Amino acid sequence: TKLSGQRFRKSHQLGAPLTLADFEAINRCERSLPKNFNFAGDVLDQWSQKEKTGERPANPALWWVNGKGDEVKWSFGELGSLSRKAANVLTKPCGLERGDRVAVILPRIPEWWLINVACMRTGLVFMPGTTQLTAKDILYRLRASKAKCVVASEEVIPAVESIVSECPDLKTKLLVSPHSQNGWLSFPELFQTASAEHSCVETGSQEPMAIYFTSGTTGSPKMAQHSQSSLGIGYTLCGRYWLDLKSTDIIWNMSDTGWIKAAIGSVFSSWLQGACVFVHRMAQFDTDTFLDTLTTYPITTLCSAPTVYRMLVQKDLKRYKFKKLRHCLTGGEPLNAEVLEQWKVQTGLELYEGYGQTEVGIICANQKGQEIKPGSMGKGVLPYDVQIIDENGNILPPGKEGEIALRLTSTRPFCFFSEYVDNPEKTAATIRGNFYVTGDRGVMDSDGYFWFVGRADDVIISSGYRIGPFEVESALIEHPAVVESAVVSSPDPVRGEVVKAFVVLSAPFKSSNPEKLTLELQDHVKKSTAPYKYPRKVEFVKELPKTITGKIKRNVLRDHEWGRT
Ligand code: BCO
């Protein structure tokens, strides 16, 4: 791009001035990481400078709407001064110090971006969570992370209040709402009087920046920790070649603030390229609002889960004239070739699928300009060397199914998560020989394109959500009707796969009306854990298939669901 040759201004924390081209070189393993790096100071503030000198077009950095007539547009300069005020709120009245962990449970509101950048400026470790989290989920997160602060919106107050006495490390509750609440500091009030003077801390490139909770087959979600550079520099190529962004672009990435996809598409990849991040605060996803938004606003780039495209192609898309849309992306779950075709026929636009995961970001992608093979996730992306390996860590030839793995390098590579916090066993379990194993099975063809086969473990990928069966089974067992259950994936035409629970009933519930009991159990799970995990299918069974040692054979049930023998 035009920008890649331009030099970023020397900032206080770097030994030498860095350019966007230098960030690319780091991703291509042609140059090593700088000792210090801070996304706010070294990227955002540089774009703010470029705005002043006219080197960046007059395009907002953040453009937020809520469909009710409210709108926020911030330039990089405004984002800079507002996030400095937010940084002063976090360090002064909230009393937070560099390295402290902050749980941020906010919907898609501009303050999420402000708090995010304020954490970067102050060296606080940002832990995003979806507002679908229940009291039990929040308790686990606050205790496991020893979070010092929770930043939440009004709807989250009851859940936090019900568990806060069990969180001895929590010092501060910060409320983002026009209303005040006893025991909570008010972000808007403190923000109003906070100073806009703040010096960005000199964070080390490998200093922790964020923690994402991620589900596995067993146990509670693990804390995948990312560094300043893994997130802050690691998405340079992704922004340029997969998202195809320039500073004139406006990207709408639909992902909820709780997922790393929000960080990738609505913070790092986009702002590295100086593009405008568009946000629509839809309380509930709705296809009509979605399509109206694309016809109303000059959005050039769209990124959404395959489930959303599956919902959209049910509509008569030819009726809509999208204002400026030119590039469409998808990821988080496998995309069907038919949906890609339908989208193209109806809109004239290709759909560029990417594949990745919370721990390591984007692994494969159909990059702009590359031939798309419908149904494939594209080719491995730099800096990764993506291979298919067997159970002993040997590389398999094209056409052979195995586990999708990333070759380890002396720098791990740098854009990997640093560890699962306090869980060295699970961190070590991701390594097999010279490779990081993703837990996904796939095939590479002779042209180097990767094809997703399924999970190697029992994790369920539904509507782009990664759901651990154990979390759903733990919620179900709390209900008096459930003696035991097994939770597996089941095919679904819209959501790709959905959560299905096989339930053995306790004696008093054996004669219950199955439809009524199904609704009751679904409702129970929605209250016990984040609602997106609830079993959309429930089957009552007399017993569950088990091994001789009594372990439930989820694979037998799953294979049956998918019609496999
Ligand atoms: O479908 P139902 O109506 O039966 O249930 C929905 C909600 O109504 C319900 N719910 C939500 N809040 C509730 C509640 N029920 C009771 N009380 C509450 N407070 O729970 C269900 C939630 O399901 P959903 O979130 O799938 O809802 P929806 O509206 O169908 O949304 C569809 C999608 C496609 C917009 C949504 O599923 C979605 O956003 N999916 C994408 C997820 C994503 O971004 N994944 C990326 C992860 S990061 C990654 O993959 C790494 C890549 C590098």
Coordinates of C-alpha atoms and ligand atoms in Angstrom, one line a residue:
T1 CA 0.0 0.0 0.0
K2 CA 1.0 3.7 -0.2
L3 CA 1.5 3.6 3.6
S4 CA 3.9 0.7 3.8
G5 CA 6.8 2.9 2.6
Q6 CA 6.0 5.8 4.9
R7 CA 7.9 6.0 8.1
F8 CA 6.1 6.1 11.4
R9 CA 7.4 8.9 13.6
K10 CA 10.0 7.9 16.1
S11 CA 8.2 7.4 19.4
H12 CA 9.7 7.5 22.9
Q13 CA 9.7 3.8 23.5
L14 CA 11.3 2.6 20.3
G15 CA 15.1 2.4 19.7
A16 CA 14.5 3.1 16.0
P17 CA 11.6 4.4 14.1
L18 CA 9.2 1.7 12.9
T19 CA 7.1 1.7 9.8
L20 CA 4.1 -0.4 8.8
A21 CA 6.6 -2.1 6.5
D22 CA 8.7 -2.9 9.5
F23 CA 5.7 -4.5 11.2
E24 CA 5.2 -6.5 8.0
A25 CA 8.8 -7.5 8.1
I26 CA 8.4 -8.8 11.6
N27 CA 5.5 -10.9 10.5
R28 CA 7.6 -12.3 7.6
C29 CA 10.3 -13.2 10.1
E30 CA 12.7 -10.8 8.3
R31 CA 13.2 -8.6 11.4
S32 CA 13.1 -9.2 15.1
L33 CA 10.6 -7.7 17.5
P34 CA 11.5 -4.3 19.1
K35 CA 12.2 -4.5 22.8
N36 CA 9.2 -2.3 23.6
F37 CA 6.0 -1.9 21.8
N38 CA 2.7 -0.3 22.7
F39 CA -0.2 -0.3 20.2
A40 CA -1.7 2.9 21.5
G41 CA 1.6 4.9 21.4
D42 CA 3.2 3.2 18.4
V43 CA 0.3 2.8 16.1
L44 CA -2.8 4.8 17.2
D45 CA -0.9 8.0 18.1
Q46 CA 1.0 7.8 14.8
W47 CA -2.2 7.7 12.9
S48 CA -3.3 10.7 14.9
Q49 CA -0.1 12.5 13.7
K50 CA -0.9 11.6 10.2
E51 CA -4.3 13.1 10.5
K52 CA -2.7 16.4 11.5
T53 CA -0.3 16.4 8.6
G54 CA -3.0 15.3 6.1
E55 CA -1.3 12.0 5.4
R56 CA -4.5 10.2 6.4
P57 CA -7.9 10.8 4.8
A58 CA -10.6 12.5 6.9
N59 CA -12.2 9.2 7.7
P60 CA -13.2 8.5 11.3
A61 CA -11.2 5.9 13.3
L62 CA -14.4 4.7 15.0
W63 CA -17.9 5.2 13.7
W64 CA -20.6 3.9 16.0
V65 CA -24.4 3.8 15.5
N66 CA -27.2 2.2 17.5
G67 CA -30.1 2.2 15.0
K68 CA -32.0 4.7 17.2
G69 CA -30.4 7.8 15.7
D70 CA -27.4 8.0 18.1
E71 CA -24.0 8.3 16.4
V72 CA -20.4 8.6 17.5
K73 CA -17.6 9.5 15.2
W74 CA -14.0 9.8 16.5
S75 CA -10.9 10.6 14.6
F76 CA -7.6 9.0 15.8
G77 CA -6.9 12.4 17.5
E78 CA -10.2 12.2 19.4
L79 CA -9.7 8.6 20.2
G80 CA -6.3 9.6 21.6
S81 CA -7.4 12.3 23.9
L82 CA -10.6 10.4 25.0
S83 CA -8.6 7.3 25.8
R84 CA -6.0 9.3 27.7
K85 CA -8.9 10.6 29.9
A86 CA -10.1 7.0 30.3
A87 CA -6.6 5.9 31.2
N88 CA -6.6 8.5 34.0
V89 CA -9.9 7.2 35.3
L90 CA -8.4 3.6 35.5
T91 CA -5.2 4.6 37.2
K92 CA -6.4 7.4 39.5
P93 CA -9.9 6.9 41.0
C94 CA -9.8 3.2 40.2
G95 CA -6.3 2.9 41.7
L96 CA -5.2 0.3 39.1
E97 CA -1.5 -0.4 38.4
R98 CA 0.4 -1.7 35.4
G99 CA -0.1 -5.5 35.1
D100 CA -3.5 -5.5 37.0
R101 CA -6.2 -7.6 35.3
V102 CA -9.4 -5.9 34.3
A103 CA -12.5 -7.8 33.3
V104 CA -14.4 -5.8 30.7
I105 CA -18.0 -6.9 30.2
L106 CA -19.6 -4.4 27.9
P107 CA -21.8 -4.6 24.8
R108 CA -20.8 -2.9 21.6
I109 CA -20.6 0.6 22.9
P110 CA -17.9 3.2 22.2
E111 CA -16.6 2.9 25.8
W112 CA -15.5 -0.6 25.0
W113 CA -13.0 0.8 22.6
L114 CA -12.0 3.6 25.0
I115 CA -11.4 1.2 27.9
N116 CA -9.5 -1.1 25.6
V117 CA -7.1 1.6 24.4
A118 CA -6.9 3.0 28.0
C119 CA -5.7 -0.4 29.2
M120 CA -3.0 -0.3 26.5
R121 CA -1.9 3.2 27.6
T122 CA -1.6 2.1 31.2
G123 CA -0.3 -1.4 30.8
L124 CA -3.4 -3.0 32.3
V125 CA -4.4 -6.5 31.1
F126 CA -7.7 -6.4 29.4
M127 CA -10.0 -9.4 29.8
P128 CA -13.1 -9.1 27.5
G129 CA -16.2 -11.0 28.2
T130 CA -19.6 -11.2 26.4
T131 CA -22.6 -9.7 28.2
Q132 CA -24.2 -13.1 27.9
L133 CA -22.0 -14.3 30.8
T134 CA -24.0 -15.4 33.9
A135 CA -23.1 -14.8 37.5
K136 CA -21.4 -18.2 37.7
D137 CA -19.3 -17.5 34.6
I138 CA -18.3 -14.1 36.0
L139 CA -17.4 -15.5 39.4
Y140 CA -15.2 -18.1 37.7
R141 CA -13.4 -15.5 35.6
L142 CA -12.9 -12.9 38.4
R143 CA -11.5 -15.6 40.8
A144 CA -9.4 -17.5 38.3
S145 CA -7.8 -14.3 37.0
K146 CA -7.6 -12.5 40.4
A147 CA -9.0 -9.5 38.5
K148 CA -8.6 -6.2 40.3
C149 CA -11.4 -4.4 38.5
V150 CA -14.6 -5.2 36.6
V151 CA -15.9 -2.7 34.1
A152 CA -19.5 -3.5 33.2
S153 CA -22.7 -2.1 31.8
E154 CA -26.0 -1.8 33.6
E155 CA -27.4 -5.2 32.6
V156 CA -24.4 -7.0 34.2
I157 CA -24.8 -5.4 37.7
P158 CA -27.1 -8.1 39.2
A159 CA -24.8 -10.9 38.2
V160 CA -21.7 -9.1 39.6
E161 CA -23.5 -8.1 42.8
S162 CA -24.6 -11.7 43.5
I163 CA -21.0 -13.0 43.5
V164 CA -18.8 -10.0 44.4
S165 CA -18.4 -11.1 48.0
E166 CA -16.6 -14.2 46.8
C167 CA -14.0 -12.2 44.9
P168 CA -11.4 -11.1 47.5
D169 CA -9.0 -9.6 44.8
L170 CA -11.6 -7.3 43.2
K171 CA -10.9 -3.7 44.3
T172 CA -13.1 -1.7 41.9
K173 CA -16.3 -2.0 40.1
L174 CA -16.6 0.6 37.3
L175 CA -20.1 1.2 35.8
V176 CA -20.5 2.4 32.2
S177 CA -24.0 3.8 32.4
P178 CA -25.7 7.2 32.7
H179 CA -27.2 6.0 36.0
S180 CA -25.3 5.6 39.2
Q181 CA -25.3 2.5 41.4
N182 CA -24.2 2.1 45.0
G183 CA -20.8 0.5 45.4
W184 CA -19.9 1.2 41.8
L185 CA -17.7 4.1 40.4
S186 CA -19.4 5.9 37.6
F187 CA -17.3 5.9 34.4
P188 CA -19.2 8.9 32.8
E189 CA -18.8 11.0 35.9
L190 CA -15.1 10.3 36.4
F191 CA -14.5 10.6 32.7
Q192 CA -16.0 14.1 32.6
T193 CA -13.5 15.6 35.1
A194 CA -10.5 13.4 34.1
S195 CA -7.5 15.1 32.5
A196 CA -6.6 14.4 28.9
E197 CA -2.9 14.5 29.8
H198 CA -1.4 11.0 30.1
S199 CA 1.9 9.5 29.0
C200 CA 1.6 6.1 27.5
V201 CA 3.7 3.5 29.4
E202 CA 6.6 1.8 27.8
T203 CA 5.3 -1.8 27.6
G204 CA 7.7 -4.6 26.6
S205 CA 6.8 -6.3 23.4
Q206 CA 6.1 -9.5 25.2
E207 CA 4.4 -8.0 28.2
P208 CA 0.8 -9.3 28.7
M209 CA -1.9 -7.2 27.0
A210 CA -5.0 -9.3 27.1
I211 CA -6.5 -12.6 28.4
Y212 CA -9.2 -14.5 26.6
F213 CA -11.2 -17.3 28.2
T214 CA -11.4 -20.2 25.8
S215 CA -13.3 -23.5 26.1
G216 CA -11.9 -27.0 25.9
T217 CA -13.3 -30.5 26.2
T218 CA -12.8 -30.7 29.9
G219 CA -12.8 -28.3 32.8
S220 CA -13.6 -24.6 32.9
P221 CA -12.4 -22.2 30.2
K222 CA -8.6 -21.6 30.1
M223 CA -7.1 -18.2 30.2
A224 CA -5.2 -17.7 26.9
Q225 CA -2.8 -14.7 27.5
H226 CA -1.7 -12.5 24.6
S227 CA 1.2 -10.1 24.6
Q228 CA 1.4 -6.5 23.4
S229 CA 3.0 -7.6 20.1
S230 CA 1.1 -10.8 19.5
L231 CA -2.1 -8.8 19.2
G232 CA -0.6 -5.4 18.4
I233 CA 1.8 -6.4 15.5
G234 CA 0.6 -9.9 14.7
Y235 CA -2.3 -8.8 12.6
T236 CA -0.5 -6.5 10.2
L237 CA -0.5 -9.0 7.2
C238 CA -4.0 -10.1 8.0
G239 CA -5.3 -6.5 7.8
R240 CA -3.5 -5.9 4.6
Y241 CA -3.9 -9.1 2.6
W242 CA -7.0 -10.9 4.1
L243 CA -9.1 -7.9 5.1
D244 CA -7.5 -5.9 2.2
L245 CA -7.8 -2.7 4.2
K246 CA -6.5 0.8 3.4
S247 CA -6.9 3.9 5.5
T248 CA -9.9 4.9 3.2
D249 CA -11.8 1.8 4.1
I250 CA -14.7 1.3 6.6
I251 CA -14.9 -2.1 8.1
W252 CA -17.9 -3.6 9.8
N253 CA -16.9 -6.6 11.8
M254 CA -19.9 -8.0 13.5
S255 CA -18.3 -10.0 16.3
D256 CA -19.4 -9.5 19.9
T257 CA -16.8 -7.6 22.1
G258 CA -16.1 -10.8 24.1
W259 CA -14.3 -12.7 21.3
I260 CA -10.9 -12.3 19.9
K261 CA -12.5 -11.8 16.5
A262 CA -13.6 -8.3 17.8
A263 CA -10.0 -7.6 18.7
I264 CA -8.7 -8.8 15.3
G265 CA -11.3 -7.1 13.1
S266 CA -12.4 -4.1 15.1
V267 CA -9.2 -3.1 16.7
F268 CA -5.8 -4.4 15.6
S269 CA -6.0 -5.4 11.9
S270 CA -8.1 -2.4 11.1
W271 CA -6.3 0.3 13.0
L272 CA -2.9 -1.0 12.0
Q273 CA -4.0 -0.1 8.5
G274 CA -5.5 3.2 9.6
A275 CA -9.0 2.1 8.5
C276 CA -12.3 3.2 10.1
V277 CA -14.0 0.7 12.4
F278 CA -17.8 0.7 12.0
V279 CA -19.9 -0.6 14.8
H280 CA -23.7 -1.2 15.0
R281 CA -25.0 -1.8 18.5
M282 CA -27.7 -4.3 17.6
A283 CA -29.1 -5.6 20.9
Q284 CA -30.3 -8.7 19.0
F285 CA -29.1 -9.9 15.6
D286 CA -31.6 -9.2 13.0
T287 CA -31.1 -9.7 9.2
D288 CA -33.3 -6.7 8.1
T289 CA -31.4 -4.3 10.3
F290 CA -28.2 -5.9 9.1
L291 CA -29.1 -5.4 5.4
D292 CA -30.4 -1.9 5.9
T293 CA -27.1 -1.0 7.6
L294 CA -25.2 -2.1 4.5
T295 CA -27.5 0.0 2.3
T296 CA -27.3 3.1 4.5
Y297 CA -23.6 3.4 5.4
P298 CA -20.6 3.5 3.1
I299 CA -19.2 0.2 4.6
T300 CA -16.5 -1.2 2.3
T301 CA -15.6 -4.3 4.2
L302 CA -17.7 -6.8 6.0
C303 CA -16.7 -9.5 8.3
S304 CA -19.2 -11.9 9.9
A305 CA -19.7 -15.5 11.0
P306 CA -20.8 -18.0 8.3
T307 CA -24.0 -18.4 10.3
V308 CA -24.9 -14.8 9.5
Y309 CA -24.3 -15.4 5.8
R310 CA -26.4 -18.5 6.0
M311 CA -29.2 -16.4 7.4
L312 CA -28.7 -13.7 4.8
V313 CA -28.8 -15.9 1.7
Q314 CA -32.3 -16.9 2.8
K315 CA -33.4 -13.4 1.9
D316 CA -33.8 -11.9 -1.6
L317 CA -30.5 -10.1 -1.5
K318 CA -30.9 -8.7 -5.1
R319 CA -33.4 -6.3 -3.6
Y320 CA -30.7 -4.5 -1.7
K321 CA -28.2 -2.1 -3.1
F322 CA -25.2 -2.0 -0.8
K323 CA -23.7 1.4 -0.6
K324 CA -20.0 0.8 -1.0
L325 CA -19.5 -2.9 0.0
R326 CA -16.6 -4.4 -2.0
H327 CA -14.9 -7.1 0.2
C328 CA -16.6 -9.7 2.4
L329 CA -15.0 -12.0 4.9
T330 CA -16.0 -14.8 7.2
G331 CA -14.6 -17.0 9.9
G332 CA -15.1 -18.6 13.3
E333 CA -16.7 -21.8 11.9
P334 CA -16.5 -23.6 8.5
L335 CA -18.3 -22.0 5.6
N336 CA -20.3 -24.2 3.2
A337 CA -19.4 -24.0 -0.5
E338 CA -23.1 -23.5 -1.3
V339 CA -23.4 -20.4 0.8
L340 CA -20.3 -18.9 -0.8
E341 CA -21.9 -19.6 -4.2
Q342 CA -25.3 -18.1 -3.2
W343 CA -23.7 -15.0 -1.8
K344 CA -21.7 -14.5 -5.0
V345 CA -24.7 -15.0 -7.2
Q346 CA -26.9 -12.7 -5.2
T347 CA -24.5 -9.9 -4.4
G348 CA -21.8 -10.3 -7.0
L349 CA -19.2 -10.4 -4.2
E350 CA -16.8 -13.2 -3.3
L351 CA -16.7 -14.4 0.3
Y352 CA -13.1 -14.7 1.7
E353 CA -13.0 -17.3 4.5
G354 CA -10.3 -17.2 7.2
Y355 CA -9.6 -19.8 9.8
G356 CA -8.0 -19.2 13.2
Q357 CA -8.4 -19.6 16.9
T358 CA -8.1 -17.5 20.0
E359 CA -4.7 -18.8 21.0
V360 CA -2.9 -18.1 17.7
G361 CA -5.1 -15.8 15.6
I362 CA -5.5 -16.3 11.9
I363 CA -3.9 -19.5 10.6
C364 CA -5.3 -19.9 7.1
A365 CA -7.1 -17.4 4.8
N366 CA -8.3 -16.8 1.3
Q367 CA -6.4 -13.6 0.7
K368 CA -7.4 -11.0 -1.8
G369 CA -6.2 -11.8 -5.2
Q370 CA -5.8 -15.5 -4.4
E371 CA -8.0 -18.0 -6.3
I372 CA -10.8 -19.2 -4.0
K373 CA -11.6 -22.9 -3.8
P374 CA -15.1 -23.1 -2.5
G375 CA -15.2 -25.1 0.8
S376 CA -11.5 -24.5 1.5
M377 CA -10.2 -22.2 4.3
G378 CA -7.4 -21.0 1.9
K379 CA -3.7 -21.3 2.4
G380 CA -1.5 -20.9 5.5
V381 CA -0.7 -17.3 6.4
L382 CA 2.6 -15.8 7.5
P383 CA 4.3 -16.0 9.9
Y384 CA 2.9 -19.5 10.2
D385 CA 4.2 -22.7 8.6
V386 CA 0.9 -24.6 8.6
Q387 CA 1.1 -28.4 8.2
I388 CA -1.1 -31.5 8.7
I389 CA 0.6 -33.9 11.2
D390 CA -0.1 -37.3 12.6
E391 CA -0.3 -38.4 16.3
N392 CA 3.5 -38.6 16.5
G393 CA 4.1 -35.1 15.1
N394 CA 5.1 -36.3 11.6
I395 CA 4.1 -34.2 8.6
L396 CA 1.5 -35.9 6.4
P397 CA 1.6 -35.5 2.6
P398 CA -1.1 -33.6 0.7
G399 CA -4.5 -35.4 0.7
K400 CA -4.0 -37.2 4.0
E401 CA -6.2 -36.2 6.9
G402 CA -4.5 -35.3 10.2
E403 CA -4.3 -32.5 12.8
I404 CA -3.8 -28.9 11.7
A405 CA -0.5 -27.8 13.3
L406 CA 1.8 -24.8 13.3
R407 CA 5.6 -25.3 13.3
L408 CA 7.3 -23.9 16.3
T409 CA 10.2 -21.4 15.8
S410 CA 12.8 -20.0 18.1
T411 CA 10.4 -17.1 18.8
R412 CA 7.5 -19.6 19.2
P413 CA 6.2 -17.6 16.8
F414 CA 5.8 -14.2 18.3
C415 CA 2.0 -13.9 17.6
F416 CA 1.2 -17.0 19.6
F417 CA -0.6 -16.7 23.0
S418 CA 2.1 -16.7 25.7
E419 CA 0.4 -19.3 27.9
Y420 CA -2.7 -20.6 29.5
V421 CA -2.3 -18.6 32.7
D422 CA -1.7 -20.9 35.8
N423 CA -2.1 -24.0 33.6
P424 CA 1.3 -25.2 32.5
E425 CA 0.0 -28.7 31.8
K426 CA -2.6 -27.5 29.3
T427 CA -0.1 -25.1 27.7
A428 CA 2.3 -28.0 27.3
A429 CA -0.4 -30.2 25.9
T430 CA -0.7 -27.9 22.9
I431 CA 2.8 -28.9 21.8
R432 CA 3.6 -32.1 19.8
G433 CA 7.2 -32.5 18.7
N434 CA 8.1 -29.4 16.7
F435 CA 4.5 -28.3 16.4
Y436 CA 1.6 -26.4 18.1
V437 CA -1.5 -28.5 17.6
T438 CA -4.8 -26.7 17.0
G439 CA -7.1 -29.5 18.0
D440 CA -8.7 -29.3 14.6
R441 CA -8.5 -32.0 11.9
G442 CA -8.0 -31.1 8.3
V443 CA -6.4 -32.0 4.9
M444 CA -4.1 -30.0 2.8
D445 CA -4.4 -30.4 -1.0
S446 CA -1.5 -30.5 -3.5
D447 CA -2.0 -26.7 -4.1
G448 CA -1.5 -25.9 -0.4
Y449 CA -5.2 -25.2 0.3
F450 CA -6.5 -26.4 3.7
W451 CA -9.8 -28.1 4.2
F452 CA -11.5 -28.3 7.6
V453 CA -12.6 -31.8 8.7
G454 CA -13.7 -31.3 12.3
R455 CA -12.5 -31.0 15.9
A456 CA -10.0 -33.6 17.1
D457 CA -11.7 -33.4 20.5
D458 CA -15.2 -33.0 21.8
V459 CA -15.4 -29.2 21.5
I460 CA -18.5 -27.9 19.6
I461 CA -18.2 -25.0 17.1
S462 CA -21.7 -23.6 16.8
S463 CA -22.6 -20.3 15.1
G464 CA -18.9 -19.4 15.5
Y465 CA -18.9 -20.1 19.2
R466 CA -16.4 -22.6 20.7
I467 CA -18.4 -24.5 23.3
G468 CA -17.0 -27.0 25.8
P469 CA -19.3 -30.0 26.4
F470 CA -18.3 -30.2 30.0
E471 CA -19.6 -26.7 30.7
V472 CA -23.0 -27.6 29.3
E473 CA -23.1 -31.0 31.1
S474 CA -22.1 -29.2 34.4
A475 CA -25.1 -26.8 33.9
L476 CA -27.5 -29.7 33.1
I477 CA -26.5 -31.8 36.1
E478 CA -27.6 -28.9 38.4
H479 CA -31.2 -29.6 37.4
P480 CA -33.0 -32.3 39.5
A481 CA -34.3 -34.0 36.4
V482 CA -30.8 -34.9 35.2
V483 CA -29.0 -37.9 36.4
E484 CA -26.2 -37.6 33.8
S485 CA -25.8 -36.2 30.3
A486 CA -23.5 -36.2 27.3
V487 CA -23.2 -33.2 25.1
V488 CA -22.1 -33.4 21.5
S489 CA -22.4 -31.5 18.3
S490 CA -25.2 -32.1 15.9
P491 CA -25.6 -30.9 12.3
D492 CA -27.7 -27.8 11.7
P493 CA -28.4 -26.1 8.3
V494 CA -28.0 -22.6 9.7
R495 CA -25.6 -22.8 12.6
G496 CA -23.3 -25.4 11.0
E497 CA -23.6 -27.4 14.2
V498 CA -25.6 -27.1 17.4
V499 CA -25.3 -28.3 20.9
K500 CA -27.2 -31.6 21.5
A501 CA -27.7 -33.0 25.0
F502 CA -28.4 -36.7 25.6
V503 CA -30.0 -36.8 29.0
V504 CA -30.7 -39.7 31.4
L505 CA -33.6 -38.6 33.6
S506 CA -34.0 -39.1 37.4
A507 CA -37.0 -41.3 38.5
P508 CA -39.4 -38.5 39.4
F509 CA -39.0 -36.9 35.9
K510 CA -39.2 -40.1 33.8
S511 CA -42.9 -39.5 33.0
S512 CA -42.6 -35.7 32.4
N513 CA -43.8 -34.2 29.1
P514 CA -40.7 -34.3 27.0
E515 CA -41.4 -31.0 25.1
K516 CA -42.0 -29.2 28.4
L517 CA -39.0 -30.7 30.1
T518 CA -36.8 -29.8 27.1
L519 CA -37.8 -26.2 27.3
E520 CA -37.2 -26.3 31.1
L521 CA -33.7 -27.7 30.7
Q522 CA -32.9 -25.2 27.9
D523 CA -34.0 -22.4 30.1
H524 CA -32.1 -23.7 33.0
V525 CA -28.8 -23.9 31.0
K526 CA -29.4 -20.3 29.7
K527 CA -29.6 -19.1 33.3
S528 CA -26.7 -21.2 34.6
T529 CA -24.1 -20.4 31.9
A530 CA -23.9 -18.0 28.9
P531 CA -27.1 -18.6 26.9
Y532 CA -25.3 -19.2 23.5
K533 CA -24.2 -22.6 24.9
Y534 CA -27.7 -23.9 25.5
P535 CA -28.6 -27.3 23.9
R536 CA -30.8 -26.5 21.0
K537 CA -31.5 -30.2 20.7
V538 CA -32.3 -32.5 23.7
E539 CA -32.9 -36.3 23.6
F540 CA -33.9 -38.3 26.6
V541 CA -32.2 -41.7 26.7
K542 CA -32.2 -44.7 29.2
E543 CA -28.4 -44.8 29.3
L544 CA -25.3 -43.4 27.8
P545 CA -22.7 -45.4 25.9
K546 CA -19.6 -45.9 28.2
T547 CA -16.2 -47.5 28.1
I548 CA -15.4 -50.4 30.5
T549 CA -14.0 -47.9 32.9
G550 CA -17.2 -45.9 32.9
K551 CA -16.1 -42.9 30.7
I552 CA -18.9 -41.6 28.5
K553 CA -18.2 -42.2 24.8
R554 CA -19.2 -38.9 23.3
N555 CA -17.7 -39.9 20.0
V556 CA -20.3 -42.7 19.6
L557 CA -23.2 -40.2 20.0
R558 CA -21.5 -37.6 17.8
D559 CA -20.9 -40.1 15.0
H560 CA -24.5 -41.2 15.2
E561 CA -25.7 -37.5 14.9
W562 CA -23.5 -36.9 11.9
G563 CA -24.5 -40.2 10.2
R564 CA -21.0 -41.7 10.6
T565 CA -20.5 -45.3 11.4
Ligands
BCO1 O1 -31.6 -18.5 19.3 P1 -32.4 -18.3 20.5 O2 -33.2 -17.1 20.5 O3 -33.1 -19.6 20.9 O4 -31.3 -18.0 21.7 C1 -30.3 -17.0 21.6 C2 -30.7 -15.8 22.5 O5 -32.1 -15.5 22.3 C3 -30.5 -16.4 23.9 N1 -30.2 -15.3 24.8 C4 -29.3 -14.3 24.7 N2 -29.3 -13.6 25.8 C5 -30.1 -14.2 26.7 C6 -30.7 -15.3 26.0 N3 -31.6 -16.1 26.6 C7 -31.9 -15.8 27.9 N4 -31.4 -14.7 28.6 C8 -30.6 -13.9 28.0 N5 -30.0 -12.9 28.7 O6 -29.4 -17.2 23.8 C9 -29.1 -17.6 22.4 C10 -27.8 -17.0 22.0 O7 -27.5 -17.4 20.7 P2 -26.7 -16.4 19.7 O8 -25.8 -15.6 20.4 O9 -26.2 -17.3 18.6 O10 -27.9 -15.5 19.2 P3 -28.4 -15.1 17.7 O11 -29.3 -13.9 17.9 O12 -29.0 -16.3 17.1 O13 -27.1 -14.7 16.9 C11 -26.7 -15.3 15.7 C12 -25.2 -14.8 15.5 C13 -24.7 -15.5 14.3 C14 -25.2 -13.3 15.3 C15 -24.4 -15.2 16.7 O14 -24.5 -16.6 16.9 C16 -22.9 -14.8 16.6 O15 -22.6 -13.6 16.8 N6 -22.0 -15.7 16.3 C17 -20.6 -15.4 16.0 C18 -19.8 -15.7 17.3 C19 -18.4 -15.2 17.0 O16 -18.1 -14.0 16.8 N7 -17.4 -16.1 17.1 C20 -16.0 -15.8 16.9 C21 -15.2 -16.3 18.0 S1 -13.5 -15.9 17.9 C22 -12.8 -17.0 16.9 O17 -13.5 -17.8 16.3 C23 -11.4 -16.9 16.6 C24 -11.1 -16.7 15.2 C25 -9.7 -16.2 15.0

